Amino acid sequence: MMDIAAIVESLKAQPGALLPMLHAIQDQLGHVPAAAVPLIATALNRSEAEIHGAIGAYHHFRREPGGGTTLRICRGEACQARGADAVANHARDRLGCDFHQTTADGTITLEPVFCLGLCASGPAVLVDEAGLHAGVTPAGLDALIHAARGQT
Amino acid sequence: MTITVYIPADSAAIAQGADRVAAALTAEAGRRGVAIRLIRNGSRGMFWLEPLVEVVTAAGRIGFGPVAAGDVPALFDADFLNGGGHRLNLGVVDDLPWLCRQDRLTFARVGITDPLSPDDYLAHGGLAGLRAALGADIVQTVIDSGLRGRGGAAFPTGIKWRTTRDAAAAQKYVVCNADEGDSGTFADRLLMEGDPFLLLEGMAIAGLAVGASEGFIYIRSEYPRAFEVMNQAVTIATGLGWLGDDVLGAGRAFRVRVRKGAGSYVCGEETALLESLEGNRPVVRAKPPLPAISGLFGQPTIVNNVVTLATVPVILARGAECYREFGTGRSRGTLALQLAGNVRHGGLMEKAFGLTLAELIDDFGGGTASGRPLRAVQVGGPLGAYLPPSLLDTPLDYEAFAARGATLGHGGVVVFDGGVDMARQARFAMEFCAIESCGKCTPCRIGSTRGVEIIDRIVADKDAGRIALLRELCEVMQGASLCAMGGMTPIPVLSALEHFAEDFQS
Ligand SMILES: Cc1cc2nc3c(=O)[nH]c(=O)nc-3n(C[C@H](O)[C@H](O)[C@H](O)COP(=O)(O)O)c2cc1C
Ligand code: FES
């Protein structure tokens, strides 16, 4: 709780502070817990409903903890044209879960993403916040999954 | 003598292993006792050659690519540091046909310089635009240049700026739209990662032009590297007095803040973007009032795309006349084309308006990556039309595209081969709209969901009778949506129906 309160306090003076706060909280905790909402609402002089409404409008923010690693597979048209559907299907099979879900062992959350700006070299995958991969084949995806589970 | 070697730190290069190549190169040079100076440049925009390693020689910068970390020892054995022969040797990079046939104005420095080196920036003509702007009628120069917004709507930039300049207010804003949500586009990303000071220079000029002292750059969260680089660039530029309380000592203030989006396509729409920046739920605002008069926090605000803003320094430095000389009809200057999808040679190609799609795809792109015949091309992102091979003679200019019911959008060109199922692509367009709609207006929010259902019925029940219903729905969405999200989603759907009718009758 200290964490959230400190983050909210440190950012509340910024113009349009909501988005920076939500990012800082999720970066710190891996998600935006419900307990953050009243703190943010008070600091920004908004209703809790407004804050809930804003959070829900963004695909990036998560209200429940995810898996240890988030695997975002690009679903954009340019990656589709380069075989991304096969990679997406392979991911669902291998992980035993669908998009927006976490594997049974809690290690990986599978998310769709609409374009990573790697559209000439897809299929593209983003691992957590900054691990960019292009030209990902089903076998390449297996390697990313192994790495995420700490296997080699 | 220390030899200078360039390896891009652009996202596309890194995603293809550039960091591993850089590490292998440094290690191998150390092992061999060879002194090299490694610079992480932006990308030249030839993504099929990434990671592209360049070595500075007396003959010019010699390229090697695509290089894998495992190639590094063999490159040293072949004396690549002196331009030695090797199967990956591409010759002088500037002479490659892909590059030397372009008109690189906005992207002139990208891939050439060290993106975060102010010295490099100045040595390659940086700040010439801002310096020229200090004594110029900026708004008139931008109007005269014919520059139109590169984010998609193609509105004349100078006219928008004049509106904001003439609006009386104590506080005005410059907002850079770096949300670049369209699949098949990466020009904004390439520019921010490869020449970030140029964007800042353009924003400072915009601030001077309209009387704004505050700027925001709104970068999508899917671009972690661009966000990082732009933040560093703002810190450096502010430290040098290029930005801040007294821009270049001219007595005018312009400060820039960088903000991160959070995965929402509609946040690229300018009014939803402003709501997002203000910390509200990002829904589209009704227009009027125009953001130019009542924008961020209710103040006069210009919202412009990254490429639009980054082109302004070129116009101020070289003159409006020089810029207008490029292009055709009412499409003046250059367009940053992004060739993507199933294409052999994909990447960024900056060229005067007027090239045809066929020239772009065949001469630059080298055809499909799969080698199978091309079947469809989507231009202008998820809200753009699917064009059949018979329309590839369409010149890349705003009016020619509009005349064919299509749009250039942000310049993304996505190539599909015969494996594509156009009924599926039409369904995807509707599904994407249903996922990304801000929900404020019914035609977009509900219409897109109904659209998915109707297409499913057409395909599953082989019920072509429903095609009339789909067309009717598209008409409602086009006519009654609050913004182009719902208003343009019918474009890919209707173009698929028109040019690829057989896929709906399977
Ligand atoms: C659904 C939707 C998404 C958009 N996404 C973007 C975007 O990602 N980047 C952008 O520059 N413009 C985008 N636009 C266009 C903006 O609303 C606006 O026209 C543009 O930022 C103005 O800048 P410009 O005149 O320099 O093009 C989008 C529009 C709509 C309707
Ligand atoms: S469409 Fe996948 S990276 Fe752009």
XYZ file of C-alpha atoms and ligand atoms in Angstrom:
693
model
C 0.000 0.000 0.000
C 2.839 2.380 0.807
C 4.020 1.985 -2.739
C 0.786 3.099 -4.336
C 0.294 6.032 -2.012
C 3.837 7.218 -2.625
C 3.453 6.943 -6.394
C 0.161 8.807 -6.374
C 1.614 11.521 -4.167
C 4.716 11.975 -6.326
C 2.795 12.363 -9.579
C -0.410 14.125 -8.638
C 0.890 17.618 -9.433
C 1.526 16.745 -13.095
C -0.982 17.960 -15.659
C -3.166 14.994 -16.644
C -1.537 12.823 -13.985
C -3.802 9.780 -14.335
C -1.956 7.953 -17.115
C 1.522 8.458 -15.589
C 0.149 7.183 -12.247
C -1.417 4.073 -13.762
C 1.790 3.253 -15.628
C 3.926 3.761 -12.545
C 1.653 1.547 -10.452
C 1.525 -1.241 -13.024
C 5.289 -1.047 -13.625
C 5.792 -1.450 -9.888
C 3.192 -4.088 -9.064
C 2.474 -5.788 -12.361
C -1.162 -4.670 -12.282
C -3.410 -1.878 -11.034
C -5.099 -3.264 -7.916
C -8.595 -2.156 -6.934
C -7.141 -0.594 -3.801
C -5.365 1.983 -5.967
C -8.583 3.448 -7.292
C -9.787 5.352 -4.207
C -6.290 6.735 -3.610
C -6.076 8.022 -7.184
C -9.624 9.361 -7.117
C -8.959 11.342 -3.947
C -5.656 12.721 -5.203
C -7.149 13.841 -8.517
C -10.473 14.973 -7.089
C -12.412 12.574 -9.308
C -15.016 9.942 -8.577
C -13.942 6.321 -8.308
C -16.306 5.540 -11.184
C -14.398 7.913 -13.443
C -11.089 6.264 -12.595
C -12.521 2.766 -13.130
C -13.959 3.900 -16.457
C -10.647 5.268 -17.632
C -8.643 2.179 -16.623
C -11.099 -0.086 -18.425
C -10.615 1.788 -21.698
C -6.985 0.713 -22.067
C -5.856 -2.765 -23.094
C -2.490 -2.263 -21.431
C -3.739 -2.019 -17.863
C -4.488 -5.141 -15.949
C -6.625 -5.262 -12.821
C -5.510 -8.713 -11.685
C -1.947 -9.994 -11.436
C -0.765 -11.712 -14.629
C 1.756 -14.472 -15.153
C 5.463 -14.021 -14.539
C 5.955 -13.134 -18.193
C 3.582 -11.478 -20.627
C 3.749 -12.659 -24.215
C 2.125 -10.227 -26.644
C 1.601 -11.591 -30.139
C 0.895 -9.117 -32.913
C -2.496 -9.618 -34.532
C -2.194 -6.735 -37.039
C -2.857 -7.181 -40.741
C 0.782 -6.896 -41.810
C 1.760 -9.700 -39.456
C -1.270 -11.734 -40.566
C 0.093 -11.439 -44.101
C 3.335 -12.984 -42.845
C 1.870 -15.963 -41.049
C 1.006 -14.595 -37.609
C -2.189 -16.635 -37.346
C -0.159 -19.836 -37.296
C 2.007 -18.422 -34.509
C -1.070 -17.379 -32.525
C -2.654 -20.822 -32.886
C 0.591 -22.480 -31.901
C 0.795 -20.271 -28.815
C -2.723 -21.222 -27.725
C -1.951 -24.919 -28.188
C 1.385 -24.825 -26.428
C 0.279 -22.688 -23.529
C -3.104 -24.352 -23.140
C -4.769 -21.002 -22.739
C -6.398 -18.383 -24.904
C -5.599 -14.711 -25.330
C -6.177 -12.633 -22.166
C -5.465 -15.743 -20.082
C -2.598 -17.080 -17.982
C -1.130 -20.578 -18.173
C -2.092 -23.068 -15.485
C 1.402 -22.902 -13.968
C 1.099 -19.114 -13.694
C 4.257 -18.430 -15.690
C 2.906 -16.825 -18.860
C 0.050 -14.511 -19.770
C -0.921 -14.442 -23.448
C -2.102 -11.122 -24.861
C -2.870 -9.854 -28.341
C -1.283 -6.619 -29.505
C -2.195 -4.589 -32.566
C 1.080 -3.712 -34.238
C 4.549 -3.266 -32.785
C 5.871 -1.244 -35.723
C 7.814 -4.260 -37.030
C 5.394 -4.816 -39.876
C 7.949 -5.531 -42.591
C 9.542 -8.286 -40.548
C 6.682 -10.000 -38.740
C 5.306 -12.077 -37.178
C 6.225 -9.851 -34.250
C 6.164 -10.660 -30.549
C 6.775 -8.496 -27.486
C 7.974 -10.209 -24.304
C 7.103 -8.157 -21.210
C 7.665 -4.444 -21.718
C 10.650 -4.300 -24.067
C 11.665 -7.698 -25.471
C 11.078 -7.299 -29.211
C 11.212 -10.254 -31.577
C 10.613 -10.298 -35.341
C 10.199 -13.106 -37.836
C 8.884 -15.387 -35.095
C 8.085 -18.912 -36.261
C 6.231 -21.520 -34.176
C 9.648 -22.989 -33.265
C 10.908 -19.519 -32.378
C 7.897 -19.055 -30.144
C 8.732 -22.303 -28.334
C 12.174 -20.892 -27.588
C 10.621 -17.728 -26.141
C 8.277 -19.833 -24.005
C 11.173 -21.946 -22.744
C 13.149 -18.842 -21.882
C 10.169 -17.342 -20.057
C 9.916 -20.491 -17.951
C 13.593 -20.380 -17.142
C 14.311 -23.514 -19.175
C 16.909 -23.709 -21.889
C 43.634 3.617 -36.607
C 40.251 3.185 -34.958
C 37.597 2.119 -37.430
C 34.028 3.310 -36.994
C 31.300 0.675 -37.197
C 27.547 1.328 -37.150
C 24.943 -1.133 -35.905
C 21.369 0.153 -35.596
C 19.633 0.312 -32.238
C 16.294 0.662 -34.007
C 13.544 -1.624 -32.686
C 13.305 -3.526 -35.968
C 17.055 -4.164 -35.986
C 17.049 -5.184 -32.323
C 14.080 -7.494 -32.894
C 16.218 -9.180 -35.552
C 19.248 -9.561 -33.311
C 21.229 -6.291 -33.578
C 22.142 -6.272 -29.884
C 23.596 -9.773 -30.136
C 25.574 -8.747 -33.216
C 26.877 -5.632 -31.452
C 27.986 -7.725 -28.467
C 29.647 -10.336 -30.678
C 31.433 -7.654 -32.662
C 32.764 -5.902 -29.582
C 33.934 -9.196 -28.098
C 35.582 -10.382 -31.302
C 37.347 -7.044 -31.826
C 38.662 -7.286 -28.270
C 39.861 -10.844 -28.818
C 41.722 -9.792 -31.940
C 43.102 -6.616 -30.401
C 41.425 -4.429 -33.029
C 40.244 -0.959 -32.006
C 36.754 -0.131 -33.213
C 34.375 2.674 -32.391
C 30.852 1.252 -32.330
C 27.959 3.641 -32.963
C 24.350 2.580 -32.574
C 22.570 4.467 -35.346
C 18.934 4.459 -36.417
C 17.771 2.203 -39.218
C 18.130 3.081 -42.881
C 14.704 1.505 -43.277
C 15.768 -1.568 -45.250
C 14.391 -4.119 -42.856
C 15.228 -7.182 -44.924
C 18.900 -6.281 -44.448
C 18.734 -5.818 -40.672
C 20.883 -6.125 -38.708
C 22.809 -3.977 -41.193
C 26.407 -3.424 -40.100
C 28.177 -0.472 -41.725
C 31.900 0.180 -41.742
C 33.360 3.592 -42.486
C 36.010 3.331 -45.221
C 37.698 5.744 -47.599
C 35.230 4.638 -50.288
C 32.211 5.411 -48.101
C 30.128 3.428 -45.641
C 30.230 -0.217 -46.698
C 27.278 -2.328 -45.604
C 27.027 -5.961 -44.506
C 23.671 -7.544 -43.918
C 21.668 -9.207 -42.701
C 24.337 -10.136 -40.146
C 23.840 -12.796 -37.468
C 26.069 -12.962 -34.391
C 27.504 -16.205 -35.752
C 28.750 -14.416 -38.876
C 31.037 -12.118 -36.919
C 34.269 -14.189 -36.818
C 34.040 -14.842 -40.580
C 33.529 -11.131 -41.187
C 36.741 -10.370 -39.323
C 38.522 -13.132 -41.265
C 37.355 -11.464 -44.485
C 38.764 -8.133 -43.260
C 35.340 -6.522 -43.323
C 36.710 -3.553 -41.374
C 38.444 -2.553 -44.570
C 35.467 -3.374 -46.745
C 36.696 -6.880 -47.493
C 34.820 -9.314 -49.693
C 32.228 -11.477 -47.977
C 28.898 -12.907 -49.103
C 27.100 -10.316 -46.937
C 29.029 -7.362 -48.415
C 26.489 -5.000 -49.994
C 28.912 -2.346 -51.208
C 28.488 1.354 -50.485
C 25.168 1.690 -48.671
C 24.295 5.108 -50.108
C 24.532 3.606 -53.602
C 21.998 0.832 -52.971
C 19.061 1.278 -55.387
C 16.536 1.280 -52.525
C 18.214 4.364 -51.039
C 19.522 6.322 -53.981
C 16.147 6.358 -55.736
C 14.427 8.016 -52.758
C 13.791 11.680 -51.985
C 14.895 11.706 -48.391
C 14.006 15.080 -46.914
C 12.361 14.325 -43.581
C 14.306 11.097 -43.083
C 17.596 12.491 -44.419
C 19.527 11.829 -41.202
C 17.797 8.643 -40.065
C 20.206 5.715 -40.125
C 23.154 7.984 -40.768
C 23.741 9.728 -37.469
C 24.007 8.736 -33.840
C 20.419 9.629 -32.846
C 21.265 11.079 -29.440
C 24.450 12.904 -30.375
C 23.832 16.668 -30.515
C 27.177 17.127 -32.300
C 26.139 14.706 -35.010
C 22.812 16.484 -35.298
C 24.460 19.862 -35.797
C 27.083 18.475 -38.176
C 24.270 17.177 -40.395
C 22.274 20.389 -40.625
C 20.308 20.131 -37.390
C 18.686 23.311 -35.983
C 18.915 25.128 -39.326
C 15.117 25.115 -39.482
C 14.628 26.466 -35.965
C 17.231 29.184 -36.507
C 15.549 30.227 -39.757
C 12.169 30.173 -38.030
C 13.218 32.764 -35.454
C 13.001 35.535 -38.019
C 10.362 34.123 -40.347
C 6.612 34.182 -40.871
C 6.415 30.519 -39.975
C 2.699 30.007 -40.538
C 2.838 31.550 -44.010
C 5.898 29.484 -44.932
C 4.153 26.270 -43.888
C 0.997 27.267 -45.811
C 3.103 28.048 -48.888
C 4.887 24.706 -48.690
C 1.599 22.887 -49.258
C 2.317 20.517 -46.355
C -0.707 18.432 -45.342
C -0.978 16.351 -42.192
C 0.691 12.965 -42.496
C -1.334 11.314 -39.716
C -4.172 10.358 -42.037
C -6.661 13.178 -42.541
C -4.279 15.223 -44.754
C -5.506 18.593 -43.487
C -3.314 21.568 -44.548
C -0.916 22.074 -41.654
C -0.385 25.815 -42.056
C -4.112 26.527 -42.018
C -4.513 24.624 -38.743
C -1.610 26.559 -37.253
C -3.084 29.893 -38.354
C -6.298 29.107 -36.474
C -4.398 28.413 -33.273
C -2.089 31.381 -33.738
C -5.076 33.706 -34.123
C -6.920 32.303 -31.109
C -6.380 34.520 -28.066
C -5.370 32.575 -24.951
C -2.796 32.785 -22.201
C -1.797 29.156 -22.672
C -1.625 27.196 -25.927
C -0.287 23.719 -26.596
C 1.521 21.715 -29.241
C 0.618 18.029 -29.093
C 2.537 15.495 -31.117
C 0.481 12.472 -32.073
C 2.890 9.534 -31.845
C 0.191 6.937 -31.336
C 0.888 5.339 -34.737
C -1.717 2.610 -34.345
C -2.098 1.548 -37.977
C -0.832 -1.899 -38.783
C 1.746 -1.627 -41.542
C 3.137 1.697 -40.365
C 6.365 2.486 -38.566
C 7.513 5.850 -39.951
C 6.882 7.673 -36.663
C 8.742 5.016 -34.729
C 11.687 5.009 -37.137
C 11.954 8.783 -36.941
C 11.696 9.019 -33.158
C 14.286 6.293 -32.661
C 16.537 7.494 -35.471
C 16.401 11.306 -35.336
C 14.593 12.421 -32.170
C 16.003 15.946 -32.145
C 14.322 16.602 -35.489
C 10.890 16.026 -33.958
C 11.763 18.314 -31.049
C 12.991 20.967 -33.471
C 9.725 20.737 -35.387
C 7.693 21.034 -32.207
C 9.695 24.073 -31.081
C 9.037 25.730 -34.441
C 5.338 24.919 -34.068
C 5.396 26.455 -30.593
C 6.970 29.648 -31.909
C 4.488 29.739 -34.785
C 1.329 29.561 -32.700
C 2.547 31.071 -29.426
C 2.580 27.866 -27.397
C 5.095 27.306 -24.622
C 4.167 23.723 -23.739
C 4.414 20.593 -25.825
C 3.385 16.994 -25.266
C 4.435 13.911 -27.196
C 1.951 11.064 -26.837
C 3.739 7.796 -27.657
C 1.976 4.434 -27.724
C 3.048 1.892 -25.106
C 3.836 -0.610 -27.873
C 6.885 1.553 -28.687
C 9.054 1.181 -25.579
C 12.259 2.166 -27.357
C 10.870 5.270 -29.003
C 9.595 6.350 -25.583
C 13.024 5.830 -24.054
C 14.888 7.635 -26.849
C 12.508 10.607 -26.915
C 12.798 11.032 -23.157
C 16.567 11.097 -23.402
C 16.424 13.517 -26.314
C 14.211 15.929 -24.352
C 16.650 15.873 -21.435
C 19.627 16.504 -23.712
C 17.915 19.212 -25.774
C 16.688 20.982 -22.652
C 20.171 20.860 -21.161
C 21.573 22.503 -24.282
C 18.948 25.251 -24.377
C 17.353 23.960 -27.584
C 14.206 23.606 -25.500
C 13.251 25.142 -22.180
C 12.662 28.625 -20.818
C 14.731 30.412 -23.449
C 14.872 28.503 -26.734
C 18.238 29.172 -28.456
C 18.519 32.352 -26.392
C 15.692 33.943 -28.377
C 13.647 34.805 -25.329
C 10.835 32.339 -26.050
C 9.949 29.336 -23.909
C 9.065 25.870 -25.165
C 9.026 22.853 -22.890
C 8.261 19.281 -23.896
C 6.818 16.399 -21.881
C 6.688 12.819 -23.141
C 3.623 10.714 -22.275
C 2.992 7.015 -22.758
C -0.289 5.665 -24.127
C -1.731 2.399 -22.916
C -2.852 0.261 -25.809
C -5.866 1.903 -27.388
C -6.196 2.446 -31.131
C -8.808 5.155 -30.828
C -6.407 7.238 -28.735
C -4.773 8.103 -32.069
C -7.891 10.093 -32.933
C -6.952 13.583 -31.899
C -9.803 14.379 -29.515
C -9.630 10.976 -27.788
C -5.883 11.569 -27.490
C -6.536 14.886 -25.747
C -8.971 13.223 -23.340
C -6.343 10.591 -22.622
C -3.674 13.227 -21.981
C -6.014 15.069 -19.632
C -6.520 11.883 -17.635
C -10.113 11.237 -18.678
C -11.649 8.146 -20.206
C -10.427 8.371 -23.802
C -13.613 8.910 -25.762
C -13.953 10.996 -28.894
C -15.217 14.569 -28.531
C -17.788 16.048 -30.861
C -16.349 18.676 -33.204
C -16.726 21.670 -33.211
C -15.071 23.070 -31.251
C -11.894 22.268 -33.136
C -8.879 21.404 -30.990
C -7.125 24.306 -32.728
C -9.479 26.592 -30.782
C -10.395 24.497 -27.752
C -8.074 21.537 -27.320
C -5.957 20.336 -24.412
C -7.420 21.531 -21.087
C -9.784 23.638 -23.193
C -6.956 25.744 -24.642
C -6.006 26.302 -28.300
C -3.969 23.270 -29.337
C -2.390 22.035 -32.509
C -2.313 18.261 -32.793
C 0.024 16.977 -35.464
C 1.536 13.706 -36.496
C 5.242 12.970 -35.900
C 6.123 13.075 -39.597
C 4.223 16.336 -40.126
C 6.118 18.043 -37.311
C 9.460 16.541 -38.330
C 9.016 17.873 -41.853
C 8.621 21.479 -40.740
C 12.344 22.061 -39.983
C 13.155 20.927 -43.532
C 10.658 23.433 -44.942
C 11.996 26.296 -42.838
C 15.609 25.430 -43.616
C 15.174 24.963 -47.360
C 12.223 27.213 -48.090
C 8.605 26.556 -48.987
C 9.340 26.639 -52.710
C 11.931 23.932 -52.512
C 9.521 21.638 -50.638
C 6.581 22.279 -52.978
C 8.667 21.330 -55.965
C 8.312 17.724 -54.887
C 4.992 16.048 -55.485
C 2.019 16.324 -57.762
C -1.325 18.177 -57.879
C -2.463 19.078 -54.381
C -0.153 16.499 -52.793
C 3.050 18.451 -52.290
C 6.358 17.282 -50.910
C 7.285 13.755 -49.987
C 5.412 10.851 -48.467
C 6.967 8.401 -46.060
C 5.793 5.097 -47.474
C 5.980 2.010 -45.365
C 6.100 -1.206 -47.301
C 5.047 -4.135 -45.140
C 3.401 -7.508 -44.931
C 4.140 -10.194 -47.474
C 6.774 -8.286 -49.420
C 10.348 -9.307 -50.166
C 11.977 -5.972 -49.446
C 10.006 -4.139 -46.796
C 10.831 -0.896 -45.082
C 10.655 2.856 -45.191
C 10.717 4.643 -48.517
C 10.444 8.438 -48.676
C 9.487 9.656 -52.121
C 7.741 12.567 -53.797
C 4.002 11.954 -54.199
C 3.061 10.453 -57.551
C 4.809 7.080 -57.671
C 2.344 4.285 -58.459
C 1.625 1.405 -56.119
C 3.002 -1.030 -58.698
C 6.289 0.854 -58.912
C 6.533 0.827 -55.147
C 5.759 -2.861 -54.737
C 7.681 -4.210 -57.733
C 10.638 -1.845 -58.117
C 11.270 -1.247 -54.447
C 9.572 -4.182 -52.773
C 10.687 -6.869 -55.192
C 7.264 -8.553 -55.133
C 5.891 -10.854 -52.443
C 8.078 -12.481 -49.817
C 6.468 -15.853 -50.464
C 7.110 -15.627 -54.200
C 3.420 -16.346 -54.834
C 1.412 -13.851 -56.886
C 0.151 -10.776 -55.094
C -3.580 -10.822 -54.458
C -4.400 -7.734 -52.402
C -2.828 -4.611 -50.993
C -4.215 -2.705 -48.031
C -3.208 0.936 -47.999
C -3.704 3.290 -45.068
C -4.016 0.987 -42.074
C -6.966 -0.976 -40.667
C -9.399 1.652 -41.981
C -7.897 1.562 -45.492
C -9.122 -0.097 -48.665
C -8.058 -3.493 -50.005
C -6.998 -3.038 -53.609
C -6.710 -5.790 -56.228
C -3.761 -6.112 -58.662
C -5.786 -4.281 -61.342
C -5.659 -1.074 -59.292
C -1.920 -1.067 -58.659
C -1.572 1.642 -61.292
C -3.051 4.099 -58.768
C -0.589 6.937 -58.140
C 0.276 7.526 -54.518
C -1.361 10.901 -54.024
C -4.302 11.961 -51.879
C -6.703 12.817 -54.712
C -5.998 9.749 -56.846
C -6.702 7.526 -53.863
C -9.859 9.393 -52.900
C -11.104 9.027 -56.483
C -10.921 5.243 -56.052
C -12.681 5.171 -52.718
C -9.389 4.561 -50.971
C -7.170 6.573 -48.640
C -3.433 6.982 -48.229
C -3.770 7.389 -44.487
C -0.382 7.393 -42.803
C 1.301 5.769 -45.819
C 1.254 2.114 -44.806
C 1.142 -0.397 -47.664
C 0.483 -4.006 -46.654
C 0.940 -6.723 -49.259
C -0.965 -10.046 -49.254
C -0.415 -13.048 -51.499
C -2.946 -15.604 -52.732
C -3.215 -17.178 -49.278
C -5.417 -14.354 -48.059
C -9.129 -14.903 -47.455
C -10.812 -11.559 -48.028
C -13.997 -12.423 -46.164
C -11.814 -13.032 -43.135
C -10.065 -9.691 -43.639
C -13.443 -7.946 -43.856
C -14.503 -9.685 -40.665
C -11.248 -8.633 -39.017
C -11.933 -4.988 -39.917
C -15.292 -5.136 -38.166
C -13.895 -7.084 -35.215
C -11.050 -4.600 -34.814
C -13.570 -1.760 -34.742
C -15.645 -3.607 -32.139
C -12.558 -4.116 -29.955
C -11.210 -0.601 -30.342
C -14.352 1.553 -30.517
C -14.458 4.155 -27.752
C -18.121 3.326 -27.395
C -19.484 6.847 -27.512
C -21.563 6.460 -30.670
C -23.871 3.572 -31.524
C -23.053 3.001 -35.222
C -19.439 2.301 -34.351
C -19.950 0.412 -31.089
C -22.914 -1.755 -32.055
C -22.607 -1.592 -35.820
C -19.200 -3.234 -35.800
C -20.431 -6.133 -33.661
C -23.420 -6.637 -35.983
C -20.961 -6.469 -38.887
C -18.963 -9.403 -37.524
C -22.169 -11.407 -37.069
C -23.435 -10.672 -40.573
C -20.140 -11.657 -42.188
C -20.110 -14.871 -40.136
C -23.591 -15.688 -41.434
C -22.622 -14.895 -45.008
C -19.685 -17.256 -44.787
C -21.214 -20.033 -42.654
C -24.627 -20.222 -44.302
C -23.323 -19.338 -47.754
C -26.064 -16.760 -47.510
C -25.104 -14.184 -50.101
C -28.502 -12.562 -49.622
C -27.142 -10.932 -46.512
C -24.593 -8.988 -48.487
C -27.188 -6.283 -49.110
C -27.685 -6.073 -45.349
C -23.938 -5.717 -44.826
C -23.827 -2.885 -47.348
C -26.701 -1.153 -45.592
C -24.942 -1.456 -42.261
C -21.789 0.022 -43.786
C -23.803 2.946 -45.070
C -25.135 3.676 -41.595
C -21.695 3.433 -40.037
C -20.216 5.741 -42.678
C -22.952 8.308 -42.366
C -23.690 8.365 -38.666
C -20.474 7.666 -36.743
C -18.945 10.395 -34.618
C -15.403 9.920 -35.949
C -13.519 8.069 -38.654
C -13.182 4.922 -36.504
C -16.742 3.874 -37.262
C -16.923 6.067 -40.336
C -14.062 4.405 -42.173
C -14.253 0.804 -40.969
C -16.641 0.150 -43.896
C -13.858 1.036 -46.363
C -11.901 -2.236 -46.018
C -15.184 -4.164 -45.834
C -16.761 -2.624 -48.929
C -13.530 -2.793 -50.927
C -13.227 -6.487 -50.094
C -16.821 -7.018 -51.243
C -16.284 -5.056 -54.405
C -12.948 -6.447 -55.556
C -12.986 -9.927 -54.033
C -16.666 -10.897 -54.149
C -15.804 -14.555 -54.784
C -14.405 -14.912 -51.257
C -17.865 -14.210 -49.814
C -19.554 -16.880 -51.889
C -17.160 -19.742 -51.245
C -9.460 6.035 -35.199
C -8.407 7.028 -35.571
C -7.076 6.762 -35.280
C -6.085 7.688 -35.599
N -4.791 7.373 -35.297
C -3.818 8.283 -35.571
C -2.473 8.004 -35.227
O -2.158 6.948 -34.689
N -1.529 8.931 -35.520
C -1.851 10.127 -36.123
O -0.973 10.953 -36.346
N -3.125 10.407 -36.470
C -4.111 9.525 -36.195
N -5.408 9.833 -36.518
C -5.686 11.169 -37.119
C -5.808 12.245 -36.039
O -7.149 12.292 -35.594
C -5.438 13.628 -36.555
O -6.065 13.854 -37.769
C -3.944 13.828 -36.739
O -3.235 13.506 -35.575
C -3.644 15.275 -37.090
O -2.273 15.447 -37.394
P -1.770 15.734 -38.862
O -2.628 16.871 -39.389
O -0.367 16.126 -38.706
O -1.977 14.502 -39.644
C -6.422 8.906 -36.227
C -7.759 9.161 -36.528
C -8.741 8.242 -36.213
C -10.154 8.555 -36.548
S 1.339 -5.524 -37.889
Fe 2.547 -6.707 -36.581
S 4.141 -5.365 -36.130
Fe 2.866 -4.115 -37.347
